[in-house]
JSON list of C-alpha atoms in Angstrom, two decimals:
[
{"chain": "A", "resi": 276, "resn": "GLY", "atom": "CA", "xyz": [6.38, 1.96, -12.19]},
{"chain": "A", "resi": 277, "resn": "GLU", "atom": "CA", "xyz": [7.06, -1.03, -9.99]},
{"chain": "A", "resi": 278, "resn": "ASN", "atom": "CA", "xyz": [6.45, -4.51, -11.37]},
{"chain": "A", "resi": 279, "resn": "VAL", "atom": "CA", "xyz": [6.48, -7.63, -9.19]},
{"chain": "A", "resi": 280, "resn": "GLU", "atom": "CA", "xyz": [6.85, -11.09, -10.68]},
{"chain": "A", "resi": 281, "resn": "GLN", "atom": "CA", "xyz": [6.03, -14.16, -8.58]},
{"chain": "A", "resi": 282, "resn": "HIS", "atom": "CA", "xyz": [6.56, -17.86, -9.17]},
{"chain": "A", "resi": 283, "resn": "PRO", "atom": "CA", "xyz": [5.47, -20.55, -9.12]},
{"chain": "A", "resi": 284, "resn": "SER", "atom": "CA", "xyz": [1.80, -19.84, -9.68]},
{"chain": "A", "resi": 285, "resn": "THR", "atom": "CA", "xyz": [0.90, -23.17, -8.08]},
{"chain": "A", "resi": 286, "resn": "LEU", "atom": "CA", "xyz": [2.89, -25.24, -5.59]},
{"chain": "A", "resi": 287, "resn": "SER", "atom": "CA", "xyz": [2.07, -28.59, -4.04]},
{"chain": "A", "resi": 288, "resn": "VAL", "atom": "CA", "xyz": [4.15, -29.97, -1.17]},
{"chain": "A", "resi": 289, "resn": "GLN", "atom": "CA", "xyz": [3.79, -32.90, 1.18]},
{"chain": "A", "resi": 290, "resn": "GLU", "atom": "CA", "xyz": [2.77, -32.04, 4.70]},
{"chain": "A", "resi": 291, "resn": "GLY", "atom": "CA", "xyz": [5.89, -31.54, 6.77]},
{"chain": "A", "resi": 292, "resn": "ASP", "atom": "CA", "xyz": [8.05, -30.53, 3.80]},
{"chain": "A", "resi": 293, "resn": "SER", "atom": "CA", "xyz": [9.21, -26.99, 3.03]},
{"chain": "A", "resi": 294, "resn": "ALA", "atom": "CA", "xyz": [7.73, -24.57, 0.52]},
{"chain": "A", "resi": 295, "resn": "VAL", "atom": "CA", "xyz": [9.58, -21.77, -1.24]},
{"chain": "A", "resi": 296, "resn": "ILE", "atom": "CA", "xyz": [8.02, -18.93, -3.21]},
{"chain": "A", "resi": 297, "resn": "LYS", "atom": "CA", "xyz": [10.17, -16.49, -5.16]},
{"chain": "A", "resi": 298, "resn": "CYS", "atom": "CA", "xyz": [9.60, -12.95, -6.33]},
{"chain": "A", "resi": 299, "resn": "THR", "atom": "CA", "xyz": [11.46, -10.30, -8.27]},
{"chain": "A", "resi": 300, "resn": "TYR", "atom": "CA", "xyz": [10.83, -6.58, -8.40]},
{"chain": "A", "resi": 301, "resn": "SER", "atom": "CA", "xyz": [11.82, -3.93, -10.89]},
{"chain": "A", "resi": 302, "resn": "ASP", "atom": "CA", "xyz": [12.17, -0.66, -8.95]},
{"chain": "A", "resi": 303, "resn": "SER", "atom": "CA", "xyz": [15.46, -0.55, -7.06]},
{"chain": "A", "resi": 304, "resn": "ALA", "atom": "CA", "xyz": [14.03, 2.20, -4.86]},
{"chain": "A", "resi": 305, "resn": "SER", "atom": "CA", "xyz": [11.44, -0.15, -3.33]},
{"chain": "A", "resi": 306, "resn": "ASN", "atom": "CA", "xyz": [12.23, -0.58, 0.35]},
{"chain": "A", "resi": 307, "resn": "TYR", "atom": "CA", "xyz": [9.43, -2.57, 1.92]},
{"chain": "A", "resi": 308, "resn": "PHE", "atom": "CA", "xyz": [8.46, -6.14, 1.02]},
{"chain": "A", "resi": 309, "resn": "PRO", "atom": "CA", "xyz": [5.40, -7.64, 2.72]},
{"chain": "A", "resi": 310, "resn": "TRP", "atom": "CA", "xyz": [4.01, -11.13, 2.21]},
{"chain": "A", "resi": 311, "resn": "TYR", "atom": "CA", "xyz": [0.29, -11.75, 2.44]},
{"chain": "A", "resi": 312, "resn": "LYS", "atom": "CA", "xyz": [-1.76, -14.93, 2.84]},
{"chain": "A", "resi": 313, "resn": "GLN", "atom": "CA", "xyz": [-5.26, -15.02, 1.41]},
{"chain": "A", "resi": 314, "resn": "GLU", "atom": "CA", "xyz": [-7.82, -17.68, 2.22]},
{"chain": "A", "resi": 315, "resn": "LEU", "atom": "CA", "xyz": [-10.96, -18.23, 0.20]},
{"chain": "A", "resi": 316, "resn": "GLY", "atom": "CA", "xyz": [-13.46, -15.44, 0.60]},
{"chain": "A", "resi": 317, "resn": "LYS", "atom": "CA", "xyz": [-11.20, -13.35, 2.81]},
{"chain": "A", "resi": 318, "resn": "GLY", "atom": "CA", "xyz": [-8.98, -10.36, 2.39]},
{"chain": "A", "resi": 319, "resn": "PRO", "atom": "CA", "xyz": [-5.18, -10.72, 2.34]},
{"chain": "A", "resi": 320, "resn": "GLN", "atom": "CA", "xyz": [-3.52, -10.98, 5.74]},
{"chain": "A", "resi": 321, "resn": "LEU", "atom": "CA", "xyz": [0.06, -9.95, 6.42]},
{"chain": "A", "resi": 322, "resn": "ILE", "atom": "CA", "xyz": [2.21, -12.87, 7.55]},
{"chain": "A", "resi": 323, "resn": "ILE", "atom": "CA", "xyz": [5.69, -11.36, 7.47]},
{"chain": "A", "resi": 324, "resn": "ASP", "atom": "CA", "xyz": [7.47, -8.35, 6.04]},
{"chain": "A", "resi": 325, "resn": "ILE", "atom": "CA", "xyz": [11.04, -7.23, 5.47]},
{"chain": "A", "resi": 326, "resn": "ARG", "atom": "CA", "xyz": [12.63, -3.86, 4.92]},
{"chain": "A", "resi": 327, "resn": "SER", "atom": "CA", "xyz": [15.48, -3.11, 2.58]},
{"chain": "A", "resi": 328, "resn": "ASN", "atom": "CA", "xyz": [18.04, -2.66, 5.34]},
{"chain": "A", "resi": 329, "resn": "VAL", "atom": "CA", "xyz": [17.62, -6.30, 6.38]},
{"chain": "A", "resi": 330, "resn": "GLY", "atom": "CA", "xyz": [18.65, -9.40, 4.45]},
{"chain": "A", "resi": 331, "resn": "GLU", "atom": "CA", "xyz": [16.67, -12.04, 6.30]},
{"chain": "A", "resi": 332, "resn": "LYS", "atom": "CA", "xyz": [13.86, -12.27, 8.82]},
{"chain": "A", "resi": 333, "resn": "LYS", "atom": "CA", "xyz": [12.32, -15.26, 10.54]},
{"chain": "A", "resi": 334, "resn": "ASP", "atom": "CA", "xyz": [9.12, -15.81, 12.49]},
{"chain": "A", "resi": 335, "resn": "GLN", "atom": "CA", "xyz": [8.62, -19.37, 13.71]},
{"chain": "A", "resi": 336, "resn": "ARG", "atom": "CA", "xyz": [8.11, -21.54, 10.59]},
{"chain": "A", "resi": 337, "resn": "ILE", "atom": "CA", "xyz": [8.19, -18.61, 8.18]},
{"chain": "A", "resi": 338, "resn": "ALA", "atom": "CA", "xyz": [11.27, -16.83, 6.89]},
{"chain": "A", "resi": 339, "resn": "VAL", "atom": "CA", "xyz": [11.86, -14.23, 4.21]},
{"chain": "A", "resi": 340, "resn": "THR", "atom": "CA", "xyz": [15.11, -13.36, 2.44]},
{"chain": "A", "resi": 341, "resn": "LEU", "atom": "CA", "xyz": [15.94, -10.29, 0.40]},
{"chain": "A", "resi": 342, "resn": "ASN", "atom": "CA", "xyz": [18.70, -9.81, -2.16]},
{"chain": "A", "resi": 343, "resn": "LYS", "atom": "CA", "xyz": [18.67, -6.11, -3.04]},
{"chain": "A", "resi": 344, "resn": "THR", "atom": "CA", "xyz": [21.39, -6.41, -5.65]},
{"chain": "A", "resi": 345, "resn": "ALA", "atom": "CA", "xyz": [19.48, -9.01, -7.61]},
{"chain": "A", "resi": 346, "resn": "LYS", "atom": "CA", "xyz": [16.09, -7.53, -6.68]},
{"chain": "A", "resi": 347, "resn": "HIS", "atom": "CA", "xyz": [14.92, -10.93, -5.50]},
{"chain": "A", "resi": 348, "resn": "PHE", "atom": "CA", "xyz": [13.03, -11.89, -2.37]},
{"chain": "A", "resi": 349, "resn": "SER", "atom": "CA", "xyz": [11.70, -15.23, -1.21]},
{"chain": "A", "resi": 350, "resn": "LEU", "atom": "CA", "xyz": [9.32, -16.76, 1.30]},
{"chain": "A", "resi": 351, "resn": "HIS", "atom": "CA", "xyz": [10.23, -20.01, 3.02]},
{"chain": "A", "resi": 352, "resn": "ILE", "atom": "CA", "xyz": [7.72, -22.06, 4.99]},
{"chain": "A", "resi": 353, "resn": "THR", "atom": "CA", "xyz": [9.13, -25.03, 6.91]},
{"chain": "A", "resi": 354, "resn": "GLU", "atom": "CA", "xyz": [7.31, -28.01, 8.40]},
{"chain": "A", "resi": 355, "resn": "THR", "atom": "CA", "xyz": [4.21, -27.22, 6.36]},
{"chain": "A", "resi": 356, "resn": "GLN", "atom": "CA", "xyz": [0.80, -27.95, 7.86]},
{"chain": "A", "resi": 357, "resn": "PRO", "atom": "CA", "xyz": [-2.66, -28.33, 6.28]},
{"chain": "A", "resi": 358, "resn": "GLU", "atom": "CA", "xyz": [-3.63, -24.84, 7.44]},
{"chain": "A", "resi": 359, "resn": "ASP", "atom": "CA", "xyz": [-0.83, -23.39, 5.33]},
{"chain": "A", "resi": 360, "resn": "SER", "atom": "CA", "xyz": [-2.92, -24.13, 2.23]},
{"chain": "A", "resi": 361, "resn": "ALA", "atom": "CA", "xyz": [-3.88, -20.74, 0.76]},
{"chain": "A", "resi": 362, "resn": "VAL", "atom": "CA", "xyz": [-2.83, -18.18, -1.85]},
{"chain": "A", "resi": 363, "resn": "TYR", "atom": "CA", "xyz": [0.31, -16.25, -0.99]},
{"chain": "A", "resi": 364, "resn": "PHE", "atom": "CA", "xyz": [1.19, -12.84, -2.42]},
{"chain": "A", "resi": 365, "resn": "CYS", "atom": "CA", "xyz": [4.50, -11.06, -2.37]},
{"chain": "A", "resi": 366, "resn": "ALA", "atom": "CA", "xyz": [4.52, -7.30, -2.69]},
{"chain": "A", "resi": 367, "resn": "ALA", "atom": "CA", "xyz": [6.87, -4.35, -2.95]},
{"chain": "A", "resi": 368, "resn": "SER", "atom": "CA", "xyz": [6.46, -0.76, -1.85]},
{"chain": "A", "resi": 369, "resn": "LYS", "atom": "CA", "xyz": [8.49, 2.40, -2.25]},
{"chain": "A", "resi": 370, "resn": "ASP", "atom": "CA", "xyz": [6.41, 5.29, -1.04]},
{"chain": "A", "resi": 371, "resn": "ASP", "atom": "CA", "xyz": [2.72, 4.66, -0.87]},
{"chain": "A", "resi": 372, "resn": "LYS", "atom": "CA", "xyz": [1.09, 2.05, -3.00]},
{"chain": "A", "resi": 373, "resn": "ILE", "atom": "CA", "xyz": [1.90, -1.59, -2.40]},
{"chain": "A", "resi": 374, "resn": "ILE", "atom": "CA", "xyz": [2.33, -3.48, -5.67]},
{"chain": "A", "resi": 375, "resn": "PHE", "atom": "CA", "xyz": [1.42, -7.15, -5.53]},
{"chain": "A", "resi": 376, "resn": "GLY", "atom": "CA", "xyz": [2.57, -10.21, -7.43]},
{"chain": "A", "resi": 377, "resn": "LYS", "atom": "CA", "xyz": [-0.01, -12.46, -9.05]},
{"chain": "A", "resi": 378, "resn": "GLY", "atom": "CA", "xyz": [0.04, -14.98, -6.24]},
{"chain": "A", "resi": 379, "resn": "THR", "atom": "CA", "xyz": [1.02, -18.57, -5.55]},
{"chain": "A", "resi": 380, "resn": "ARG", "atom": "CA", "xyz": [-1.60, -21.14, -4.71]},
{"chain": "A", "resi": 381, "resn": "LEU", "atom": "CA", "xyz": [-0.04, -23.46, -2.14]},
{"chain": "A", "resi": 382, "resn": "HIS", "atom": "CA", "xyz": [-1.51, -26.94, -1.66]},
{"chain": "A", "resi": 383, "resn": "ILE", "atom": "CA", "xyz": [-0.38, -29.00, 1.33]},
{"chain": "A", "resi": 384, "resn": "LEU", "atom": "CA", "xyz": [-0.81, -32.69, 0.50]},
{"chain": "A", "resi": 385, "resn": "PRO", "atom": "CA", "xyz": [-1.64, -35.18, 3.27]},
{"chain": "B", "resi": 434, "resn": "GLY", "atom": "CA", "xyz": [-11.56, -4.78, 18.18]},
{"chain": "B", "resi": 435, "resn": "ALA", "atom": "CA", "xyz": [-13.13, -4.29, 14.78]},
{"chain": "B", "resi": 436, "resn": "GLY", "atom": "CA", "xyz": [-11.02, -4.65, 11.70]},
{"chain": "B", "resi": 437, "resn": "VAL", "atom": "CA", "xyz": [-11.59, -3.02, 8.33]},
{"chain": "B", "resi": 438, "resn": "SER", "atom": "CA", "xyz": [-15.24, -3.33, 7.41]},
{"chain": "B", "resi": 439, "resn": "GLN", "atom": "CA", "xyz": [-16.54, -3.24, 3.85]},
{"chain": "B", "resi": 440, "resn": "THR", "atom": "CA", "xyz": [-20.16, -3.05, 2.78]},
{"chain": "B", "resi": 441, "resn": "PRO", "atom": "CA", "xyz": [-21.92, -4.53, 1.02]},
{"chain": "B", "resi": 442, "resn": "SER", "atom": "CA", "xyz": [-20.14, -7.88, 0.91]},
{"chain": "B", "resi": 443, "resn": "ASN", "atom": "CA", "xyz": [-21.77, -8.62, -2.43]},
{"chain": "B", "resi": 444, "resn": "LYS", "atom": "CA", "xyz": [-23.28, -6.32, -5.01]},
{"chain": "B", "resi": 445, "resn": "VAL", "atom": "CA", "xyz": [-24.97, -7.27, -8.27]},
{"chain": "B", "resi": 446, "resn": "THR", "atom": "CA", "xyz": [-25.80, -4.43, -10.61]},
{"chain": "B", "resi": 447, "resn": "GLU", "atom": "CA", "xyz": [-26.88, -3.97, -14.18]},
{"chain": "B", "resi": 448, "resn": "LYS", "atom": "CA", "xyz": [-24.54, -2.64, -16.82]},
{"chain": "B", "resi": 449, "resn": "GLY", "atom": "CA", "xyz": [-24.71, 1.14, -16.94]},
{"chain": "B", "resi": 450, "resn": "LYS", "atom": "CA", "xyz": [-25.81, 1.60, -13.34]},
{"chain": "B", "resi": 451, "resn": "TYR", "atom": "CA", "xyz": [-24.02, 3.56, -10.61]},
{"chain": "B", "resi": 452, "resn": "VAL", "atom": "CA", "xyz": [-22.63, 1.83, -7.51]},
{"chain": "B", "resi": 453, "resn": "GLU", "atom": "CA", "xyz": [-21.06, 2.91, -4.25]},
{"chain": "B", "resi": 454, "resn": "LEU", "atom": "CA", "xyz": [-18.82, 0.70, -2.15]},
{"chain": "B", "resi": 455, "resn": "ARG", "atom": "CA", "xyz": [-18.12, 1.61, 1.44]},
{"chain": "B", "resi": 456, "resn": "CYS", "atom": "CA", "xyz": [-15.05, 1.10, 3.60]},
{"chain": "B", "resi": 457, "resn": "ASP", "atom": "CA", "xyz": [-14.82, 1.62, 7.37]},
{"chain": "B", "resi": 458, "resn": "PRO", "atom": "CA", "xyz": [-11.14, 1.56, 8.30]},
{"chain": "B", "resi": 459, "resn": "ILE", "atom": "CA", "xyz": [-9.68, 0.64, 11.66]},
{"chain": "B", "resi": 460, "resn": "SER", "atom": "CA", "xyz": [-10.29, 3.49, 14.07]},
{"chain": "B", "resi": 461, "resn": "GLY", "atom": "CA", "xyz": [-7.41, 5.95, 14.13]},
{"chain": "B", "resi": 462, "resn": "HIS", "atom": "CA", "xyz": [-5.82, 4.72, 10.91]},
{"chain": "B", "resi": 463, "resn": "THR", "atom": "CA", "xyz": [-4.90, 7.70, 8.77]},
{"chain": "B", "resi": 464, "resn": "ALA", "atom": "CA", "xyz": [-4.00, 5.84, 5.59]},
{"chain": "B", "resi": 465, "resn": "LEU", "atom": "CA", "xyz": [-6.61, 4.09, 3.44]},
{"chain": "B", "resi": 466, "resn": "TYR", "atom": "CA", "xyz": [-6.15, 2.12, 0.24]},
{"chain": "B", "resi": 467, "resn": "TRP", "atom": "CA", "xyz": [-8.47, 0.74, -2.41]},
{"chain": "B", "resi": 468, "resn": "TYR", "atom": "CA", "xyz": [-7.49, -2.27, -4.51]},
{"chain": "B", "resi": 469, "resn": "ARG", "atom": "CA", "xyz": [-9.29, -4.33, -7.12]},
{"chain": "B", "resi": 470, "resn": "GLN", "atom": "CA", "xyz": [-8.78, -8.08, -7.38]},
{"chain": "B", "resi": 471, "resn": "SER", "atom": "CA", "xyz": [-9.86, -10.09, -10.38]},
{"chain": "B", "resi": 472, "resn": "LEU", "atom": "CA", "xyz": [-10.17, -13.87, -10.22]},
{"chain": "B", "resi": 473, "resn": "GLY", "atom": "CA", "xyz": [-6.78, -15.54, -9.98]},
{"chain": "B", "resi": 474, "resn": "GLN", "atom": "CA", "xyz": [-4.89, -12.24, -9.83]},
{"chain": "B", "resi": 475, "resn": "GLY", "atom": "CA", "xyz": [-3.16, -10.21, -7.19]},
{"chain": "B", "resi": 476, "resn": "PRO", "atom": "CA", "xyz": [-4.70, -7.04, -5.79]},
{"chain": "B", "resi": 477, "resn": "GLU", "atom": "CA", "xyz": [-4.36, -4.12, -8.20]},
{"chain": "B", "resi": 478, "resn": "PHE", "atom": "CA", "xyz": [-3.77, -0.67, -6.68]},
{"chain": "B", "resi": 479, "resn": "LEU", "atom": "CA", "xyz": [-6.48, 1.93, -7.32]},
{"chain": "B", "resi": 480, "resn": "ILE", "atom": "CA", "xyz": [-6.08, 4.85, -4.91]},
{"chain": "B", "resi": 481, "resn": "TYR", "atom": "CA", "xyz": [-4.46, 5.81, -1.62]},
{"chain": "B", "resi": 482, "resn": "PHE", "atom": "CA", "xyz": [-5.69, 8.39, 0.93]},
{"chain": "B", "resi": 483, "resn": "GLN", "atom": "CA", "xyz": [-3.69, 10.03, 3.66]},
{"chain": "B", "resi": 484, "resn": "GLY", "atom": "CA", "xyz": [-6.29, 11.66, 5.85]},
{"chain": "B", "resi": 485, "resn": "THR", "atom": "CA", "xyz": [-8.96, 13.28, 3.71]},
{"chain": "B", "resi": 486, "resn": "GLY", "atom": "CA", "xyz": [-6.87, 13.78, 0.60]},
{"chain": "B", "resi": 487, "resn": "ALA", "atom": "CA", "xyz": [-6.09, 11.37, -2.20]},
{"chain": "B", "resi": 488, "resn": "ALA", "atom": "CA", "xyz": [-2.31, 11.13, -2.11]},
{"chain": "B", "resi": 489, "resn": "ASP", "atom": "CA", "xyz": [-2.10, 8.87, -5.15]},
{"chain": "B", "resi": 490, "resn": "ASP", "atom": "CA", "xyz": [-4.98, 8.05, -7.52]},
{"chain": "B", "resi": 491, "resn": "SER", "atom": "CA", "xyz": [-2.82, 6.80, -10.35]},
{"chain": "B", "resi": 492, "resn": "GLY", "atom": "CA", "xyz": [-4.42, 3.36, -10.28]},
{"chain": "B", "resi": 493, "resn": "LEU", "atom": "CA", "xyz": [-7.97, 4.48, -11.07]},
{"chain": "B", "resi": 494, "resn": "PRO", "atom": "CA", "xyz": [-8.60, 2.98, -14.51]},
{"chain": "B", "resi": 495, "resn": "ASN", "atom": "CA", "xyz": [-10.68, 5.84, -15.94]},
{"chain": "B", "resi": 496, "resn": "ASP", "atom": "CA", "xyz": [-12.91, 8.75, -15.00]},
{"chain": "B", "resi": 497, "resn": "ARG", "atom": "CA", "xyz": [-15.85, 6.44, -14.21]},
{"chain": "B", "resi": 498, "resn": "PHE", "atom": "CA", "xyz": [-14.08, 5.61, -10.95]},
{"chain": "B", "resi": 499, "resn": "PHE", "atom": "CA", "xyz": [-13.94, 8.07, -8.08]},
{"chain": "B", "resi": 500, "resn": "ALA", "atom": "CA", "xyz": [-13.30, 7.78, -4.35]},
{"chain": "B", "resi": 501, "resn": "VAL", "atom": "CA", "xyz": [-13.83, 10.11, -1.43]},
{"chain": "B", "resi": 502, "resn": "ARG", "atom": "CA", "xyz": [-12.93, 10.23, 2.24]},
{"chain": "B", "resi": 503, "resn": "PRO", "atom": "CA", "xyz": [-14.51, 13.50, 3.43]},
{"chain": "B", "resi": 504, "resn": "GLU", "atom": "CA", "xyz": [-13.80, 13.21, 7.14]},
{"chain": "B", "resi": 505, "resn": "GLY", "atom": "CA", "xyz": [-10.64, 11.18, 7.04]},
{"chain": "B", "resi": 506, "resn": "SER", "atom": "CA", "xyz": [-12.32, 7.99, 8.19]},
{"chain": "B", "resi": 507, "resn": "VAL", "atom": "CA", "xyz": [-14.97, 6.22, 6.08]},
{"chain": "B", "resi": 508, "resn": "SER", "atom": "CA", "xyz": [-14.28, 6.06, 2.36]},
{"chain": "B", "resi": 509, "resn": "THR", "atom": "CA", "xyz": [-16.60, 5.45, -0.56]},
{"chain": "B", "resi": 510, "resn": "LEU", "atom": "CA", "xyz": [-15.55, 4.12, -3.95]},
{"chain": "B", "resi": 511, "resn": "LYS", "atom": "CA", "xyz": [-17.95, 5.25, -6.64]},
{"chain": "B", "resi": 512, "resn": "ILE", "atom": "CA", "xyz": [-18.28, 3.68, -10.07]},
{"chain": "B", "resi": 513, "resn": "GLN", "atom": "CA", "xyz": [-20.40, 5.33, -12.74]},
{"chain": "B", "resi": 514, "resn": "ARG", "atom": "CA", "xyz": [-21.85, 3.66, -15.83]},
{"chain": "B", "resi": 515, "resn": "THR", "atom": "CA", "xyz": [-20.68, 0.24, -14.73]},
{"chain": "B", "resi": 516, "resn": "GLU", "atom": "CA", "xyz": [-19.34, -2.18, -17.31]},
{"chain": "B", "resi": 517, "resn": "ARG", "atom": "CA", "xyz": [-19.08, -5.99, -17.17]},
{"chain": "B", "resi": 518, "resn": "GLY", "atom": "CA", "xyz": [-15.31, -5.61, -17.00]},
{"chain": "B", "resi": 519, "resn": "ASP", "atom": "CA", "xyz": [-15.69, -3.84, -13.66]},
{"chain": "B", "resi": 520, "resn": "SER", "atom": "CA", "xyz": [-16.72, -7.14, -12.08]},
{"chain": "B", "resi": 521, "resn": "ALA", "atom": "CA", "xyz": [-14.15, -7.99, -9.41]},
{"chain": "B", "resi": 522, "resn": "VAL", "atom": "CA", "xyz": [-13.57, -8.00, -5.67]},
{"chain": "B", "resi": 523, "resn": "TYR", "atom": "CA", "xyz": [-12.86, -4.51, -4.40]},
{"chain": "B", "resi": 524, "resn": "LEU", "atom": "CA", "xyz": [-10.59, -4.53, -1.37]},
{"chain": "B", "resi": 525, "resn": "CYS", "atom": "CA", "xyz": [-10.02, -1.77, 1.13]},
{"chain": "B", "resi": 526, "resn": "ALA", "atom": "CA", "xyz": [-7.06, -1.58, 3.51]},
{"chain": "B", "resi": 527, "resn": "SER", "atom": "CA", "xyz": [-5.95, 0.82, 6.20]},
{"chain": "B", "resi": 528, "resn": "SER", "atom": "CA", "xyz": [-2.74, 1.45, 8.09]},
{"chain": "B", "resi": 529, "resn": "SER", "atom": "CA", "xyz": [-1.82, 3.51, 11.10]},
{"chain": "B", "resi": 530, "resn": "GLN", "atom": "CA", "xyz": [0.62, 5.85, 9.43]},
{"chain": "B", "resi": 531, "resn": "GLY", "atom": "CA", "xyz": [0.69, 5.18, 5.75]},
{"chain": "B", "resi": 532, "resn": "PRO", "atom": "CA", "xyz": [4.06, 5.27, 4.02]},
{"chain": "B", "resi": 533, "resn": "PRO", "atom": "CA", "xyz": [6.73, 4.68, 4.53]},
{"chain": "B", "resi": 534, "resn": "ASN", "atom": "CA", "xyz": [6.07, 1.10, 5.06]},
{"chain": "B", "resi": 535, "resn": "THR", "atom": "CA", "xyz": [3.59, 0.18, 7.72]},
{"chain": "B", "resi": 536, "resn": "GLU", "atom": "CA", "xyz": [1.35, -2.85, 7.85]},
{"chain": "B", "resi": 537, "resn": "ALA", "atom": "CA", "xyz": [-1.82, -2.53, 5.83]},
{"chain": "B", "resi": 538, "resn": "PHE", "atom": "CA", "xyz": [-4.87, -4.39, 7.18]},
{"chain": "B", "resi": 539, "resn": "PHE", "atom": "CA", "xyz": [-7.37, -5.55, 4.58]},
{"chain": "B", "resi": 540, "resn": "GLY", "atom": "CA", "xyz": [-11.11, -5.93, 4.76]},
{"chain": "B", "resi": 541, "resn": "GLN", "atom": "CA", "xyz": [-12.90, -8.93, 3.30]},
{"chain": "B", "resi": 542, "resn": "GLY", "atom": "CA", "xyz": [-13.81, -7.07, 0.16]},
{"chain": "B", "resi": 543, "resn": "THR", "atom": "CA", "xyz": [-16.94, -6.30, -1.82]},
{"chain": "B", "resi": 544, "resn": "ARG", "atom": "CA", "xyz": [-17.63, -8.69, -4.67]},
{"chain": "B", "resi": 545, "resn": "LEU", "atom": "CA", "xyz": [-19.10, -6.61, -7.50]},
{"chain": "B", "resi": 546, "resn": "THR", "atom": "CA", "xyz": [-20.86, -8.37, -10.33]},
{"chain": "B", "resi": 547, "resn": "VAL", "atom": "CA", "xyz": [-22.04, -6.37, -13.32]},
{"chain": "B", "resi": 548, "resn": "VAL", "atom": "CA", "xyz": [-24.61, -8.21, -15.42]}
]
């Protein structure tokens, strides 16, 4: 089945700098790649997603890139703000179940 | 404008007891998912419903776990003979169409502690 690897597990960046989180997936048939943000005590919330027929997608300060050949996808957050501090999960989906990475804890330093 | 609602928010039970966890999906959403999240880990897939039927239950760890969705709306995750290793946050999500590839909205989860 699908396996999603995510790194780094922890990331600290200065406020205003950019943050990059990288993921790889194993099943070449996966065609949907959502990213979720999870704050303490809450369920994951979708922040951006990308489908396999698209290489890049941007929404304000957040962008995601997908390299299907290498089975890599990445999340980029620019101009980071204190409220960006949270745990971020990448995920991959082929048919039904969404398989998640183990998460990246992002700390925005003042 | 209610989102996915899960009850209870916290549940403490003794080892060996039976528990039921409830999920109220967003109205009209046909797809419903259950995940389990252990501390410091990503959500782990358990089961997926499309309507009333379980379309994929390959993530259920063993036969102590069972889930139902009799009317295609509310779902209940049932755990028999609970073990300390079952302690985790159980997350429910729903989406408007299910696969392929539509946004899944998560509830806040039920934190289950088995003592």
